[in-house]
């Protein structure tokens, strides 16, 4: 290997993890190992408080609430790349904390250059959420035409909510100013909320194109962080599956010695290797505000969503009966993976976005056989 | 880096590529240590980190320097060179490395046999010692470039009485030696890139042995693990292997259908993912942290190239039916991608066992002397 020539493509930024990121990863993992082991996570899905607010507070203490925000503006002065590292670790643990929704609110406020609300959010003193339906793709601007917004992620415990109103303006509301209805979500570790807002309530943050651009940016950052989270999920389920194949015996053999199973996990690993590079590229583009960010974010979602979902599905299948039980953590990951694959647009919408961005148009009119 | 840039500039100033003879230029480049900067000093390199090789190659390409026929050198550069550097003695390295790198001497790989493909260690070609020489008899097959090669890397059986992995010895064979007969094989593209090679009482001096007698398996592992990394600083463009298809897509709206559009976008996503993953791997290697991702690269490449070339034919529709169009050839040639250099099935085994740590295949042949194995 060391004898080989390996020209590195100078047009692609460094995709390797920095020492700082490695340290951050270790810190977060350590915290999650102690506070969000899977039995804790499972227990929480059956409790009245789906969000682990104490864990969220602990994450805020180490700066996770405003990693990409400069120190002067109240944040930790790192970047979205570090935020992606945290997202990946949270995905590995399917941790029930409102990191993603909060990060999207922070992204919108940062994009607007807000100085009033951002410092408190970035410092983790208050928690926020971007109140758009979680399935919204970047580039769509779903306005709340009648004052209701359905299926918002990470809004159950948010103290402030950013809502796009009927006029296309972005308004900020205190939690006390809205009516929240919890929804039983497919992914029990990321509760959804329906919201009712009185028209005109709250403070105007931005309107017109500025509001739209801020929301689009927030959704795009969300897509990047979600991709990192999907890598965390996929990596963990693959680990779990390999562990199981290495311990379970049938027909007097470890089942991991059967090629039919080996090849399936080998394929998962190859796909994960690619997805990891793509997620990392997107994170670096977000961190540097690169002009390629729209492509990178769409690419990341188009690749990481199916990989994470397939990995989680294989995890259930290759665990056999135990994989279909409530007591085994596989379902927590499956639910997270499948809902993340619908969140923020889903792969097909991201591919459609790529078609535009790359100038690869579809047929203009149906082409009938002649 | 600036040091290296300067060296390259100085070299190019002293050897004008437009007026210098091709082989003279390439030999001088080798002697200047600018062939592969990570190879040892005196053997084409400077003992440097390989990370800057891309920049060096790009500078030579930009200056219009002759290339060293990388397509013909693929086995020499990718497989023979790493093996010689690792297992050869000083004389062997000095004899073979320069003409190998310049492309003056083409190499081929005499590994596969009619009875031994995936199960390489089961091979039967015999080498029997006779004084300072070995006498070799056997048949090899699928040997790419044998019809052009001056040298071959060759694995033989030297002890049939021990289990199959233990009785092998590795040689370098002179393809012009008496008793070497090369017969082209026609492949499904209609071309003949590979051959059958018959070895009848071929004599190989012991000085052309690589590694100890009986250590042929370990030496061949170096060969097999060495990736075929193409030389030249050319970057893979965004979209990578999809580029020709993308051009057609943009230029010919009449070929587009909704179904093909979906497939194109899916493949674009995968091709770009593969490109980023391979860049990340190269960055890891350059940083001195080679990861196991290398074994993923060939698997992914083979699968992707097969699907891309298949889609290209679908997009071209009627034009795809004309074989003179290169899309048909690309599709047919891509069938080999998952067979040559180790099949995708074997690579999946390798990923599962060496990367993911799953149990090895059940082995019934491990402790049995080779001569007693069913054949
Ligand atoms: C274009 C081309 C160029 C080549 N050039 C060279 C060359 O230059 N030098 C050289 O030495 N060889 C060369 N080869 C040979 C190549 O390395 C072999 O074809 C390859 O290793 C497979 O061996 P085989 O053909 O004997 O197939 P087999 O080993 O008989 O395999 C047949 C099928 O069974 C599968 N299979 C076999 N064993 C297993 C297993 N344990 N688990 C799961 N599946 C299995 C294989 O994947 C394959 O699908 C070339 C081949 C091609 C196509």
Coordinates of N, CA and C in Angstrom, one line a residue, chain B residues 3-77:
Chain B
X3 N 10.0 22.7 -2.3 CA 11.3 22.0 -2.7 C 11.1 21.1 -3.9
X4 N 10.0 20.4 -3.8 CA 9.7 19.4 -4.9 C 9.3 20.2 -6.2
X5 N 8.5 21.2 -6.0 CA 8.1 22.0 -7.2 C 9.3 22.5 -7.9
X6 N 10.3 23.0 -7.1 CA 11.5 23.5 -7.7 C 12.3 22.4 -8.4
X7 N 12.4 21.2 -7.8 CA 13.1 20.1 -8.4 C 12.5 19.8 -9.7
X8 N 11.1 19.7 -9.8 CA 10.4 19.4 -11.0 C 10.7 20.5 -12.1
X9 N 10.7 21.7 -11.7 CA 10.9 22.8 -12.6 C 12.4 22.7 -13.1
X10 N 13.3 22.5 -12.2 CA 14.7 22.4 -12.7 C 14.9 21.2 -13.7
X11 N 14.2 20.1 -13.3 CA 14.3 18.9 -14.2 C 13.8 19.3 -15.6
X12 N 12.6 19.9 -15.6 CA 12.0 20.2 -16.9 C 12.8 21.2 -17.7
X13 N 13.5 22.1 -17.0 CA 14.3 23.1 -17.6 C 15.5 22.4 -18.3
X14 N 16.1 21.4 -17.6 CA 17.2 20.7 -18.1 C 16.9 19.6 -19.2
X15 N 15.6 19.2 -19.2 CA 15.2 18.2 -20.2 C 14.0 18.6 -20.9
X16 N 14.2 19.4 -21.9 CA 13.0 19.9 -22.7 C 12.2 18.7 -23.2
X17 N 11.0 18.5 -22.8 CA 10.2 17.4 -23.2 C 9.9 17.4 -24.7
X18 N 9.9 18.6 -25.3 CA 9.6 18.6 -26.8 C 10.8 18.2 -27.6
X19 N 12.0 18.2 -27.1 CA 13.1 17.9 -27.9 C 13.9 16.6 -27.4
X20 N 13.6 16.2 -26.2 CA 14.3 15.1 -25.6 C 13.7 13.8 -26.1
X21 N 14.5 12.8 -26.4 CA 14.0 11.4 -26.8 C 13.1 10.9 -25.6
X22 N 12.0 10.2 -26.0 CA 11.1 9.7 -25.1 C 11.7 8.9 -23.9
X23 N 12.4 7.8 -24.3 CA 13.0 6.9 -23.3 C 14.1 7.6 -22.5
X24 N 14.8 8.5 -23.2 CA 15.9 9.2 -22.5 C 15.2 10.1 -21.4
X25 N 14.2 10.7 -21.8 CA 13.5 11.6 -20.8 C 13.0 10.8 -19.6
X26 N 12.3 9.7 -19.9 CA 11.7 8.9 -18.8 C 12.8 8.3 -17.9
X27 N 13.9 7.9 -18.5 CA 15.0 7.4 -17.7 C 15.6 8.4 -16.8
X28 N 15.7 9.6 -17.4 CA 16.3 10.7 -16.6 C 15.3 11.1 -15.4
X29 N 14.0 11.1 -15.7 CA 13.0 11.4 -14.7 C 13.1 10.4 -13.5
X30 N 13.3 9.1 -13.9 CA 13.5 8.0 -12.9 C 14.7 8.3 -12.1
X31 N 15.8 8.6 -12.8 CA 17.1 8.8 -12.1 C 17.0 10.0 -11.2
X32 N 16.2 11.0 -11.5 CA 16.1 12.2 -10.7 C 15.2 12.0 -9.5
X33 N 14.6 10.8 -9.4 CA 13.8 10.5 -8.2 C 12.4 11.0 -8.3
X34 N 12.0 11.4 -9.6 CA 10.7 12.0 -9.8 C 9.7 11.1 -10.4
X35 N 10.0 9.8 -10.4 CA 9.1 8.8 -11.0 C 8.0 8.5 -10.0
X36 N 8.3 8.0 -8.9 CA 7.4 7.8 -7.8 C 8.1 8.4 -6.5
X37 N 7.7 9.5 -6.1 CA 8.5 10.2 -5.0 C 8.6 9.4 -3.7
X38 N 7.7 8.4 -3.6 CA 7.7 7.6 -2.3 C 8.6 6.4 -2.5
X39 N 9.1 6.1 -3.7 CA 10.0 5.0 -3.9 C 11.4 5.4 -3.3
X40 N 12.2 4.4 -3.0 CA 13.5 4.8 -2.4 C 14.4 5.6 -3.3
X41 N 15.3 6.3 -2.7 CA 16.3 7.1 -3.4 C 17.2 6.1 -4.2
X42 N 17.4 6.5 -5.5 CA 18.2 5.6 -6.4 C 17.3 4.6 -7.1
X43 N 16.1 4.5 -6.7 CA 15.1 3.6 -7.4 C 13.9 4.3 -7.8
X44 N 14.1 5.5 -8.4 CA 13.0 6.2 -9.0 C 12.3 7.2 -8.0
X45 N 12.7 7.2 -6.8 CA 12.0 8.0 -5.8 C 12.9 8.8 -4.9
X46 N 12.3 9.5 -4.0 CA 13.0 10.3 -3.0 C 12.7 9.9 -1.6
X47 N 12.0 8.8 -1.5 CA 11.7 8.3 -0.1 C 10.7 9.3 0.6
X48 N 9.9 10.0 -0.2 CA 9.0 11.0 0.4 C 7.6 10.4 0.6
X49 N 6.8 11.1 1.3 CA 5.4 10.8 1.5 C 4.7 10.9 0.1
X50 N 3.9 9.9 -0.2 CA 3.3 9.9 -1.6 C 2.3 11.0 -1.9
X51 N 1.9 11.7 -0.9 CA 0.8 12.7 -1.0 C 1.0 13.7 -2.2
X52 N 2.3 14.1 -2.4 CA 2.5 15.1 -3.5 C 2.7 14.5 -4.9
X53 N 2.6 13.2 -5.0 CA 2.8 12.6 -6.3 C 1.9 13.2 -7.4
X54 N 0.6 13.5 -7.0 CA -0.4 14.0 -7.9 C 0.1 15.3 -8.5
X55 N 0.7 16.2 -7.6 CA 1.1 17.5 -8.1 C 2.3 17.3 -9.1
X56 N 3.2 16.4 -8.7 CA 4.4 16.1 -9.6 C 3.9 15.6 -10.9
X57 N 3.0 14.7 -10.9 CA 2.5 14.1 -12.2 C 1.8 15.2 -13.0
X58 N 1.0 16.0 -12.3 CA 0.3 17.1 -13.0 C 1.3 18.1 -13.7
X59 N 2.4 18.4 -13.0 CA 3.3 19.3 -13.6 C 4.0 18.7 -14.8
X60 N 4.3 17.4 -14.8 CA 4.9 16.8 -16.0 C 3.9 16.7 -17.1
X61 N 2.6 16.4 -16.8 CA 1.6 16.4 -17.9 C 1.5 17.8 -18.5
X62 N 1.4 18.8 -17.6 CA 1.3 20.2 -18.1 C 2.4 20.6 -19.0
X63 N 3.6 20.1 -18.7 CA 4.8 20.4 -19.5 C 4.8 19.6 -20.8
X64 N 3.9 18.8 -21.0 CA 3.9 18.0 -22.3 C 4.9 16.9 -22.2
X65 N 5.2 16.4 -21.0 CA 6.2 15.3 -20.9 C 5.6 14.0 -21.4
X66 N 6.4 13.1 -22.0 CA 5.8 11.8 -22.4 C 5.4 11.0 -21.2
X67 N 4.3 10.2 -21.4 CA 3.9 9.3 -20.3 C 4.6 8.0 -20.5
X68 N 4.5 7.1 -19.5 CA 5.2 5.9 -19.5 C 4.3 4.7 -19.8
X69 N 3.3 5.0 -20.7 CA 2.4 4.0 -21.2 C 1.7 3.3 -20.0
X70 N 1.0 4.1 -19.2 CA 0.4 3.5 -18.0 C -0.6 2.4 -18.3
X71 N -1.3 2.4 -19.4 CA -2.2 1.3 -19.7 C -1.5 0.0 -19.9
X72 N -0.3 0.0 -20.5 CA 0.4 -1.2 -20.7 C 1.2 -1.5 -19.4
X73 N 1.5 -0.5 -18.6 CA 2.3 -0.8 -17.4 C 1.5 -1.2 -16.2
X74 N 0.2 -1.4 -16.4 CA -0.7 -1.6 -15.3 C -0.2 -2.7 -14.3
X75 N 0.2 -3.8 -14.9 CA 0.6 -4.9 -14.0 C 2.0 -4.7 -13.5
X76 N 2.9 -4.2 -14.3 CA 4.2 -3.9 -13.8 C 4.2 -2.9 -12.7
X77 N 3.5 -1.8 -12.9 CA 3.5 -0.7 -11.9 C 2.7 -1.0 -10.7

